[in-house]
Amino acid sequence: MRITSAVIVNAATVLVFVGIGALCFKEGYLPLGLRANKASERLAVGKQLPAFEKYDWRSHRETLLLVLRDGCHYCADSAPFYKRLTELESSRAINNFHILAVFPDPDDVVSNLLKLEQLKLESISSVDFGKLGVTGTPTAVLVDQSGKVLDLWVGELDDKGQQTLVNKLRSGSAL
């Protein structure tokens, strides 16, 4: 079989259009907080997080920041684990940490979502994920009293990941 220059040109044209389509989708349809950020702005251990108007990092030795959004099925699938974490906090089974959930969604959506998932935790709505450097949900971020990232977990955690997070919280409670 002989490949002609027309076939090569047609294949190259298709590849260019696929690339342009992917770029348009990324820029036009993905939620702003989930678009790729510059590498230097991405969330990472050691990064200083901005202050929230409604929350003071200094109010607890450590804060477990849950970065969630409406419509994220991984967030919904992780809700039983988050409920377990809230129970650990409220029972004081693990001391010196507090859970704070942040959402890009408006107050009413967040309120309904928390009620639906039976999650009783402090939350802040309408957060710009781009400013946090978050590129995906769910994300769990362990933050110290100064707002510095101590550790982070991105995506839905399997049993091992959940245990790692709980162990990290427990190690901080001995301080």
Short mmCIF file of N, CA, C and O in Angstrom, two decimals, residues 20-141:
data_model
loop_
_atom_site.label_atom_id
_atom_site.label_comp_id
_atom_site.label_asym_id
_atom_site.label_seq_id
_atom_site.Cartn_x
_atom_site.Cartn_y
_atom_site.Cartn_z
N ILE A 20 -6.90 21.61 18.43
CA ILE A 20 -7.63 22.87 18.63
C ILE A 20 -8.91 22.61 19.42
O ILE A 20 -9.27 23.36 20.32
N GLY A 21 -9.61 21.52 19.08
CA GLY A 21 -10.83 21.18 19.81
C GLY A 21 -10.57 20.91 21.28
O GLY A 21 -11.31 21.36 22.15
N ALA A 22 -9.49 20.18 21.58
CA ALA A 22 -9.15 19.89 22.98
C ALA A 22 -8.83 21.19 23.72
O ALA A 22 -9.24 21.37 24.87
N LEU A 23 -8.10 22.08 23.09
CA LEU A 23 -7.77 23.35 23.72
C LEU A 23 -9.03 24.18 23.97
O LEU A 23 -9.19 24.77 25.05
N CYS A 24 -9.92 24.24 23.02
CA CYS A 24 -11.18 24.98 23.20
C CYS A 24 -12.00 24.39 24.34
O CYS A 24 -12.58 25.12 25.14
N PHE A 25 -12.08 23.06 24.40
CA PHE A 25 -12.82 22.41 25.48
C PHE A 25 -12.21 22.79 26.82
O PHE A 25 -12.91 23.17 27.75
N LYS A 26 -10.90 22.67 26.93
CA LYS A 26 -10.21 22.97 28.19
C LYS A 26 -10.48 24.40 28.63
O LYS A 26 -10.76 24.67 29.79
N GLU A 27 -10.38 25.33 27.71
CA GLU A 27 -10.53 26.74 28.06
C GLU A 27 -11.99 27.18 28.21
O GLU A 27 -12.29 28.10 28.94
N GLY A 28 -12.89 26.50 27.52
CA GLY A 28 -14.27 26.95 27.52
C GLY A 28 -15.23 26.18 28.39
O GLY A 28 -16.25 26.71 28.81
N TYR A 29 -14.93 24.92 28.67
CA TYR A 29 -15.92 24.09 29.34
C TYR A 29 -15.51 23.59 30.71
O TYR A 29 -16.36 23.26 31.52
N LEU A 30 -14.24 23.49 30.99
CA LEU A 30 -13.85 23.06 32.33
C LEU A 30 -14.06 24.19 33.31
O LEU A 30 -13.80 25.35 32.99
N PRO A 31 -14.53 23.89 34.53
CA PRO A 31 -14.67 24.95 35.53
C PRO A 31 -13.33 25.65 35.76
O PRO A 31 -12.28 25.03 35.74
N LEU A 32 -13.40 26.96 35.96
CA LEU A 32 -12.20 27.76 36.10
C LEU A 32 -11.23 27.20 37.12
O LEU A 32 -10.03 27.14 36.89
N GLY A 33 -11.73 26.75 38.26
CA GLY A 33 -10.85 26.24 39.30
C GLY A 33 -10.16 24.94 38.94
O GLY A 33 -9.21 24.55 39.58
N LEU A 34 -10.64 24.26 37.90
CA LEU A 34 -10.05 22.97 37.55
C LEU A 34 -9.13 23.06 36.33
O LEU A 34 -8.52 22.09 35.93
N ARG A 35 -9.02 24.23 35.73
CA ARG A 35 -8.10 24.39 34.61
C ARG A 35 -6.68 24.35 35.11
O ARG A 35 -6.39 24.73 36.24
N ALA A 36 -5.79 23.90 34.26
CA ALA A 36 -4.39 23.79 34.66
C ALA A 36 -3.82 25.16 35.00
O ALA A 36 -4.02 26.13 34.28
N ASN A 37 -3.16 25.24 36.13
CA ASN A 37 -2.49 26.46 36.55
C ASN A 37 -1.04 26.38 36.17
O ASN A 37 -0.52 25.33 35.86
N LYS A 38 -0.36 27.50 36.24
CA LYS A 38 1.08 27.48 36.06
C LYS A 38 1.68 26.63 37.16
O LYS A 38 1.20 26.61 38.27
N ALA A 39 2.75 25.92 36.83
CA ALA A 39 3.35 24.98 37.78
C ALA A 39 3.70 25.66 39.10
O ALA A 39 3.55 25.09 40.17
N SER A 40 4.13 26.91 39.06
CA SER A 40 4.53 27.60 40.29
C SER A 40 3.34 27.95 41.17
O SER A 40 3.50 28.21 42.35
N GLU A 41 2.14 27.97 40.60
CA GLU A 41 0.95 28.33 41.36
C GLU A 41 0.20 27.11 41.90
O GLU A 41 -0.73 27.25 42.66
N ARG A 42 0.60 25.93 41.49
CA ARG A 42 -0.10 24.72 41.91
C ARG A 42 0.10 24.47 43.40
O ARG A 42 1.12 24.78 43.97
N LEU A 43 -0.89 23.84 43.97
CA LEU A 43 -0.85 23.47 45.37
C LEU A 43 0.27 22.46 45.59
O LEU A 43 0.43 21.51 44.82
N ALA A 44 1.07 22.69 46.63
CA ALA A 44 2.19 21.80 46.93
C ALA A 44 2.54 21.91 48.40
O ALA A 44 2.24 22.91 49.06
N VAL A 45 3.17 20.86 48.93
CA VAL A 45 3.64 20.88 50.31
C VAL A 45 4.61 22.05 50.45
O VAL A 45 5.47 22.27 49.60
N GLY A 46 4.43 22.82 51.53
CA GLY A 46 5.27 23.98 51.78
C GLY A 46 4.69 25.28 51.27
O GLY A 46 5.14 26.36 51.65
N LYS A 47 3.68 25.22 50.40
CA LYS A 47 3.06 26.42 49.87
C LYS A 47 2.27 27.13 50.97
O LYS A 47 1.64 26.50 51.81
N GLN A 48 2.31 28.44 50.95
CA GLN A 48 1.55 29.26 51.88
C GLN A 48 0.18 29.54 51.25
O GLN A 48 0.11 30.13 50.18
N LEU A 49 -0.87 29.12 51.91
CA LEU A 49 -2.22 29.36 51.39
C LEU A 49 -2.69 30.74 51.79
O LEU A 49 -2.35 31.24 52.87
N PRO A 50 -3.50 31.35 50.95
CA PRO A 50 -4.05 32.66 51.32
C PRO A 50 -5.02 32.54 52.48
O PRO A 50 -5.60 31.47 52.72
N ALA A 51 -5.20 33.62 53.19
CA ALA A 51 -6.16 33.64 54.30
C ALA A 51 -7.57 33.70 53.74
O ALA A 51 -7.81 34.26 52.67
N PHE A 52 -8.49 33.11 54.46
CA PHE A 52 -9.91 33.22 54.13
C PHE A 52 -10.51 34.28 55.04
O PHE A 52 -10.17 34.36 56.23
N GLU A 53 -11.41 35.06 54.50
CA GLU A 53 -12.07 36.10 55.30
C GLU A 53 -12.84 35.49 56.47
O GLU A 53 -12.89 36.05 57.55
N LYS A 54 -13.39 34.29 56.27
CA LYS A 54 -14.26 33.68 57.28
C LYS A 54 -13.56 32.62 58.13
O LYS A 54 -14.22 31.89 58.86
N TYR A 55 -12.22 32.50 58.02
CA TYR A 55 -11.53 31.46 58.78
C TYR A 55 -10.12 31.92 59.11
O TYR A 55 -9.42 32.48 58.26
N ASP A 56 -9.71 31.65 60.34
CA ASP A 56 -8.37 32.01 60.79
C ASP A 56 -7.57 30.73 60.99
O ASP A 56 -7.93 29.89 61.82
N TRP A 57 -6.49 30.55 60.21
CA TRP A 57 -5.66 29.36 60.34
C TRP A 57 -5.18 29.16 61.78
O TRP A 57 -5.00 28.03 62.23
N ARG A 58 -4.98 30.26 62.50
CA ARG A 58 -4.45 30.17 63.86
C ARG A 58 -5.45 29.61 64.87
O ARG A 58 -5.09 29.32 66.00
N SER A 59 -6.70 29.44 64.46
CA SER A 59 -7.73 28.96 65.40
C SER A 59 -7.55 27.49 65.78
O SER A 59 -8.14 27.04 66.76
N HIS A 60 -6.75 26.74 65.03
CA HIS A 60 -6.49 25.34 65.33
C HIS A 60 -5.04 25.00 64.99
O HIS A 60 -4.46 25.61 64.10
N ARG A 61 -4.50 24.03 65.70
CA ARG A 61 -3.11 23.64 65.43
C ARG A 61 -2.95 23.19 63.97
O ARG A 61 -1.99 23.53 63.31
N GLU A 62 -3.90 22.37 63.51
CA GLU A 62 -3.91 21.94 62.12
C GLU A 62 -5.34 22.00 61.58
O GLU A 62 -6.30 21.75 62.31
N THR A 63 -5.45 22.32 60.32
CA THR A 63 -6.74 22.34 59.64
C THR A 63 -6.68 21.37 58.48
O THR A 63 -5.72 21.40 57.69
N LEU A 64 -7.67 20.50 58.39
CA LEU A 64 -7.79 19.64 57.22
C LEU A 64 -8.76 20.34 56.28
O LEU A 64 -9.96 20.42 56.54
N LEU A 65 -8.22 20.87 55.23
CA LEU A 65 -9.00 21.60 54.23
C LEU A 65 -9.49 20.61 53.18
O LEU A 65 -8.67 19.96 52.52
N LEU A 66 -10.80 20.47 53.06
CA LEU A 66 -11.38 19.62 52.04
C LEU A 66 -11.85 20.50 50.89
O LEU A 66 -12.68 21.39 51.09
N VAL A 67 -11.29 20.28 49.73
CA VAL A 67 -11.62 21.08 48.56
C VAL A 67 -12.57 20.25 47.70
O VAL A 67 -12.17 19.24 47.12
N LEU A 68 -13.83 20.68 47.66
CA LEU A 68 -14.90 19.90 47.05
C LEU A 68 -15.71 20.78 46.11
O LEU A 68 -15.62 22.01 46.17
N ARG A 69 -16.53 20.14 45.28
CA ARG A 69 -17.44 20.91 44.43
C ARG A 69 -18.68 20.08 44.11
O ARG A 69 -18.63 18.85 44.11
N ASP A 70 -19.74 20.77 43.84
CA ASP A 70 -20.98 20.14 43.43
C ASP A 70 -20.77 19.49 42.06
O ASP A 70 -20.08 20.04 41.21
N GLY A 71 -21.33 18.32 41.86
CA GLY A 71 -21.21 17.64 40.58
C GLY A 71 -19.98 16.77 40.45
O GLY A 71 -19.79 16.11 39.43
N CYS A 72 -19.16 16.72 41.47
CA CYS A 72 -17.95 15.89 41.46
C CYS A 72 -18.33 14.53 42.05
O CYS A 72 -18.56 14.43 43.26
N HIS A 73 -18.39 13.51 41.22
CA HIS A 73 -18.82 12.20 41.75
C HIS A 73 -17.76 11.60 42.67
O HIS A 73 -18.08 10.83 43.57
N TYR A 74 -16.49 11.98 42.50
CA TYR A 74 -15.45 11.50 43.42
C TYR A 74 -15.65 12.11 44.81
O TYR A 74 -15.40 11.46 45.81
N CYS A 75 -16.09 13.36 44.83
CA CYS A 75 -16.39 14.02 46.11
C CYS A 75 -17.55 13.31 46.80
O CYS A 75 -17.51 13.02 47.99
N ALA A 76 -18.60 13.03 46.03
CA ALA A 76 -19.77 12.33 46.59
C ALA A 76 -19.39 10.93 47.06
O ALA A 76 -19.83 10.49 48.13
N ASP A 77 -18.56 10.24 46.29
CA ASP A 77 -18.13 8.90 46.68
C ASP A 77 -17.26 8.92 47.94
O ASP A 77 -17.19 7.94 48.67
N SER A 78 -16.59 10.05 48.19
CA SER A 78 -15.72 10.20 49.36
C SER A 78 -16.48 10.66 50.60
O SER A 78 -15.91 10.69 51.70
N ALA A 79 -17.74 11.03 50.45
CA ALA A 79 -18.52 11.57 51.57
C ALA A 79 -18.55 10.67 52.80
O ALA A 79 -18.42 11.18 53.92
N PRO A 80 -18.68 9.35 52.69
CA PRO A 80 -18.64 8.52 53.90
C PRO A 80 -17.32 8.66 54.67
O PRO A 80 -17.32 8.68 55.91
N PHE A 81 -16.21 8.78 53.97
CA PHE A 81 -14.93 8.98 54.63
C PHE A 81 -14.89 10.34 55.32
O PHE A 81 -14.45 10.45 56.47
N TYR A 82 -15.40 11.37 54.66
CA TYR A 82 -15.42 12.70 55.28
C TYR A 82 -16.33 12.70 56.51
O TYR A 82 -16.03 13.37 57.50
N LYS A 83 -17.41 11.95 56.44
CA LYS A 83 -18.30 11.84 57.60
C LYS A 83 -17.55 11.18 58.76
O LYS A 83 -17.67 11.62 59.90
N ARG A 84 -16.77 10.16 58.46
CA ARG A 84 -15.95 9.50 59.50
C ARG A 84 -14.96 10.49 60.10
O ARG A 84 -14.75 10.52 61.32
N LEU A 85 -14.36 11.31 59.27
CA LEU A 85 -13.42 12.31 59.78
C LEU A 85 -14.11 13.32 60.69
O LEU A 85 -13.57 13.70 61.73
N THR A 86 -15.32 13.73 60.32
CA THR A 86 -16.05 14.68 61.18
C THR A 86 -16.39 14.04 62.52
O THR A 86 -16.39 14.72 63.54
N GLU A 87 -16.66 12.74 62.51
CA GLU A 87 -16.94 12.03 63.76
C GLU A 87 -15.68 11.95 64.62
O GLU A 87 -15.74 12.09 65.84
N LEU A 88 -14.53 11.74 64.00
CA LEU A 88 -13.26 11.72 64.74
C LEU A 88 -12.99 13.09 65.37
O LEU A 88 -12.52 13.18 66.49
N GLU A 89 -13.32 14.14 64.62
CA GLU A 89 -13.12 15.49 65.16
C GLU A 89 -14.08 15.78 66.31
O GLU A 89 -13.65 16.23 67.37
N SER A 90 -15.35 15.51 66.10
CA SER A 90 -16.34 15.86 67.13
C SER A 90 -16.18 15.01 68.39
O SER A 90 -16.47 15.48 69.50
N SER A 91 -15.73 13.77 68.26
CA SER A 91 -15.54 12.91 69.43
C SER A 91 -14.20 13.17 70.11
O SER A 91 -13.92 12.59 71.16
N ARG A 92 -13.39 13.99 69.49
CA ARG A 92 -12.04 14.30 69.98
C ARG A 92 -11.15 13.07 70.04
O ARG A 92 -10.22 12.98 70.82
N ALA A 93 -11.48 12.07 69.18
CA ALA A 93 -10.64 10.88 69.08
C ALA A 93 -9.26 11.27 68.55
O ALA A 93 -8.27 10.61 68.82
N ILE A 94 -9.25 12.33 67.77
CA ILE A 94 -7.99 12.93 67.31
C ILE A 94 -8.06 14.39 67.70
O ILE A 94 -8.99 15.10 67.30
N ASN A 95 -7.11 14.85 68.48
CA ASN A 95 -7.11 16.23 68.94
C ASN A 95 -6.37 17.16 67.99
O ASN A 95 -5.60 16.72 67.15
N ASN A 96 -6.58 18.43 68.19
CA ASN A 96 -5.79 19.49 67.56
C ASN A 96 -5.94 19.61 66.05
O ASN A 96 -5.01 20.06 65.39
N PHE A 97 -7.04 19.17 65.50
CA PHE A 97 -7.29 19.45 64.09
C PHE A 97 -8.75 19.83 63.91
O PHE A 97 -9.60 19.53 64.74
N HIS A 98 -8.98 20.55 62.82
CA HIS A 98 -10.33 21.00 62.51
C HIS A 98 -10.54 20.79 61.01
O HIS A 98 -9.62 20.96 60.21
N ILE A 99 -11.75 20.43 60.64
CA ILE A 99 -12.07 20.23 59.23
C ILE A 99 -12.78 21.47 58.69
O ILE A 99 -13.73 21.96 59.30
N LEU A 100 -12.31 21.94 57.56
CA LEU A 100 -12.93 23.05 56.86
C LEU A 100 -13.08 22.65 55.40
O LEU A 100 -12.10 22.26 54.76
N ALA A 101 -14.29 22.71 54.88
CA ALA A 101 -14.53 22.40 53.47
C ALA A 101 -14.70 23.70 52.69
O ALA A 101 -15.35 24.63 53.17
N VAL A 102 -14.11 23.75 51.52
CA VAL A 102 -14.27 24.91 50.65
C VAL A 102 -14.83 24.46 49.30
O VAL A 102 -14.51 23.36 48.83
N PHE A 103 -15.67 25.29 48.74
CA PHE A 103 -16.37 24.98 47.50
C PHE A 103 -16.35 26.20 46.58
O PHE A 103 -16.40 27.33 47.06
N PRO A 104 -16.35 25.98 45.26
CA PRO A 104 -16.49 27.11 44.35
C PRO A 104 -17.95 27.52 44.17
O PRO A 104 -18.26 28.55 43.61
N ASP A 105 -18.84 26.68 44.69
CA ASP A 105 -20.28 26.84 44.50
C ASP A 105 -20.87 27.87 45.46
O ASP A 105 -20.31 28.13 46.53
N PRO A 106 -22.05 28.42 45.12
CA PRO A 106 -22.71 29.38 46.01
C PRO A 106 -23.26 28.73 47.27
O PRO A 106 -23.40 27.50 47.35
N ASP A 107 -23.57 29.57 48.27
CA ASP A 107 -24.03 29.12 49.59
C ASP A 107 -25.17 28.10 49.53
O ASP A 107 -25.11 27.08 50.22
N ASP A 108 -26.20 28.38 48.75
CA ASP A 108 -27.37 27.49 48.73
C ASP A 108 -27.02 26.10 48.20
O ASP A 108 -27.48 25.09 48.72
N VAL A 109 -26.17 26.05 47.19
CA VAL A 109 -25.74 24.76 46.63
C VAL A 109 -24.93 23.99 47.67
O VAL A 109 -25.13 22.79 47.87
N VAL A 110 -24.00 24.68 48.34
CA VAL A 110 -23.16 24.04 49.36
C VAL A 110 -24.02 23.52 50.50
O VAL A 110 -23.86 22.39 50.96
N SER A 111 -24.94 24.34 50.96
CA SER A 111 -25.82 23.95 52.06
C SER A 111 -26.62 22.69 51.70
O SER A 111 -26.71 21.74 52.50
N ASN A 112 -27.18 22.66 50.50
CA ASN A 112 -27.95 21.49 50.06
C ASN A 112 -27.06 20.25 49.92
O ASN A 112 -27.47 19.15 50.29
N LEU A 113 -25.87 20.44 49.41
CA LEU A 113 -24.94 19.32 49.24
C LEU A 113 -24.53 18.72 50.58
O LEU A 113 -24.54 17.50 50.75
N LEU A 114 -24.20 19.57 51.54
CA LEU A 114 -23.81 19.08 52.86
C LEU A 114 -24.97 18.35 53.54
O LEU A 114 -24.77 17.32 54.20
N LYS A 115 -26.16 18.88 53.36
CA LYS A 115 -27.34 18.24 53.94
C LYS A 115 -27.59 16.88 53.28
O LYS A 115 -27.84 15.88 53.97
N LEU A 116 -27.48 16.83 51.96
CA LEU A 116 -27.69 15.58 51.22
C LEU A 116 -26.69 14.51 51.65
O LEU A 116 -27.05 13.34 51.82
N GLU A 117 -25.43 14.90 51.83
CA GLU A 117 -24.37 13.95 52.21
C GLU A 117 -24.28 13.75 53.72
O GLU A 117 -23.44 12.99 54.20
N GLN A 118 -25.13 14.44 54.48
CA GLN A 118 -25.15 14.36 55.95
C GLN A 118 -23.79 14.69 56.56
O GLN A 118 -23.31 14.02 57.46
N LEU A 119 -23.19 15.74 56.03
CA LEU A 119 -21.89 16.20 56.53
C LEU A 119 -22.10 17.45 57.38
O LEU A 119 -22.61 18.46 56.90
N LYS A 120 -21.70 17.35 58.64
CA LYS A 120 -21.80 18.48 59.55
C LYS A 120 -20.39 19.02 59.75
O LYS A 120 -19.64 18.52 60.58
N LEU A 121 -20.05 20.00 58.93
CA LEU A 121 -18.73 20.59 59.03
C LEU A 121 -18.76 22.05 58.60
O LEU A 121 -19.68 22.48 57.92
N GLU A 122 -17.77 22.77 59.04
CA GLU A 122 -17.64 24.18 58.67
C GLU A 122 -17.28 24.26 57.19
O GLU A 122 -16.48 23.47 56.69
N SER A 123 -17.90 25.21 56.49
CA SER A 123 -17.62 25.33 55.07
C SER A 123 -17.59 26.79 54.64
O SER A 123 -18.17 27.65 55.29
N ILE A 124 -16.91 27.01 53.54
CA ILE A 124 -16.86 28.33 52.91
C ILE A 124 -17.20 28.12 51.44
O ILE A 124 -16.62 27.26 50.78
N SER A 125 -18.14 28.89 50.95
CA SER A 125 -18.56 28.77 49.55
C SER A 125 -17.91 29.87 48.71
O SER A 125 -17.29 30.79 49.23
N SER A 126 -18.08 29.73 47.40
CA SER A 126 -17.61 30.70 46.41
C SER A 126 -16.11 30.97 46.50
O SER A 126 -15.66 32.11 46.36
N VAL A 127 -15.33 29.92 46.73
CA VAL A 127 -13.87 30.04 46.81
C VAL A 127 -13.27 29.86 45.42
O VAL A 127 -13.66 28.97 44.67
N ASP A 128 -12.34 30.72 45.08
CA ASP A 128 -11.63 30.65 43.81
C ASP A 128 -10.53 29.61 43.92
O ASP A 128 -9.49 29.86 44.55
N PHE A 129 -10.74 28.45 43.33
CA PHE A 129 -9.75 27.37 43.41
C PHE A 129 -8.44 27.74 42.73
O PHE A 129 -7.39 27.23 43.08
N GLY A 130 -8.49 28.62 41.75
CA GLY A 130 -7.27 29.07 41.09
C GLY A 130 -6.32 29.75 42.05
O GLY A 130 -5.10 29.56 41.97
N LYS A 131 -6.86 30.52 42.98
CA LYS A 131 -6.02 31.21 43.97
C LYS A 131 -5.39 30.23 44.95
O LYS A 131 -4.34 30.50 45.51
N LEU A 132 -6.06 29.09 45.17
CA LEU A 132 -5.50 28.07 46.05
C LEU A 132 -4.48 27.19 45.32
O LEU A 132 -3.69 26.52 45.96
N GLY A 133 -4.56 27.18 44.00
CA GLY A 133 -3.67 26.32 43.23
C GLY A 133 -4.21 24.92 43.07
O GLY A 133 -3.48 23.99 42.74
N VAL A 134 -5.50 24.75 43.28
CA VAL A 134 -6.14 23.44 43.19
C VAL A 134 -6.50 23.15 41.73
O VAL A 134 -7.07 24.01 41.06
N THR A 135 -6.14 21.96 41.26
CA THR A 135 -6.44 21.60 39.88
C THR A 135 -7.44 20.46 39.77
O THR A 135 -7.80 20.09 38.66
N GLY A 136 -7.88 19.89 40.89
CA GLY A 136 -8.85 18.81 40.84
C GLY A 136 -9.52 18.59 42.17
O GLY A 136 -9.00 19.00 43.20
N THR A 137 -10.69 17.97 42.12
CA THR A 137 -11.42 17.66 43.34
C THR A 137 -11.75 16.18 43.34
O THR A 137 -11.88 15.58 42.27
N PRO A 138 -11.85 15.59 44.50
CA PRO A 138 -11.61 16.20 45.81
C PRO A 138 -10.11 16.31 46.10
O PRO A 138 -9.31 15.54 45.58
N THR A 139 -9.77 17.27 46.91
CA THR A 139 -8.41 17.43 47.41
C THR A 139 -8.49 17.66 48.91
O THR A 139 -9.32 18.43 49.37
N ALA A 140 -7.65 16.96 49.66
CA ALA A 140 -7.56 17.15 51.11
C ALA A 140 -6.18 17.75 51.38
O ALA A 140 -5.17 17.24 50.89
N VAL A 141 -6.17 18.84 52.15
CA VAL A 141 -4.92 19.56 52.41
C VAL A 141 -4.78 19.76 53.92
O VAL A 141 -5.65 20.33 54.56
#
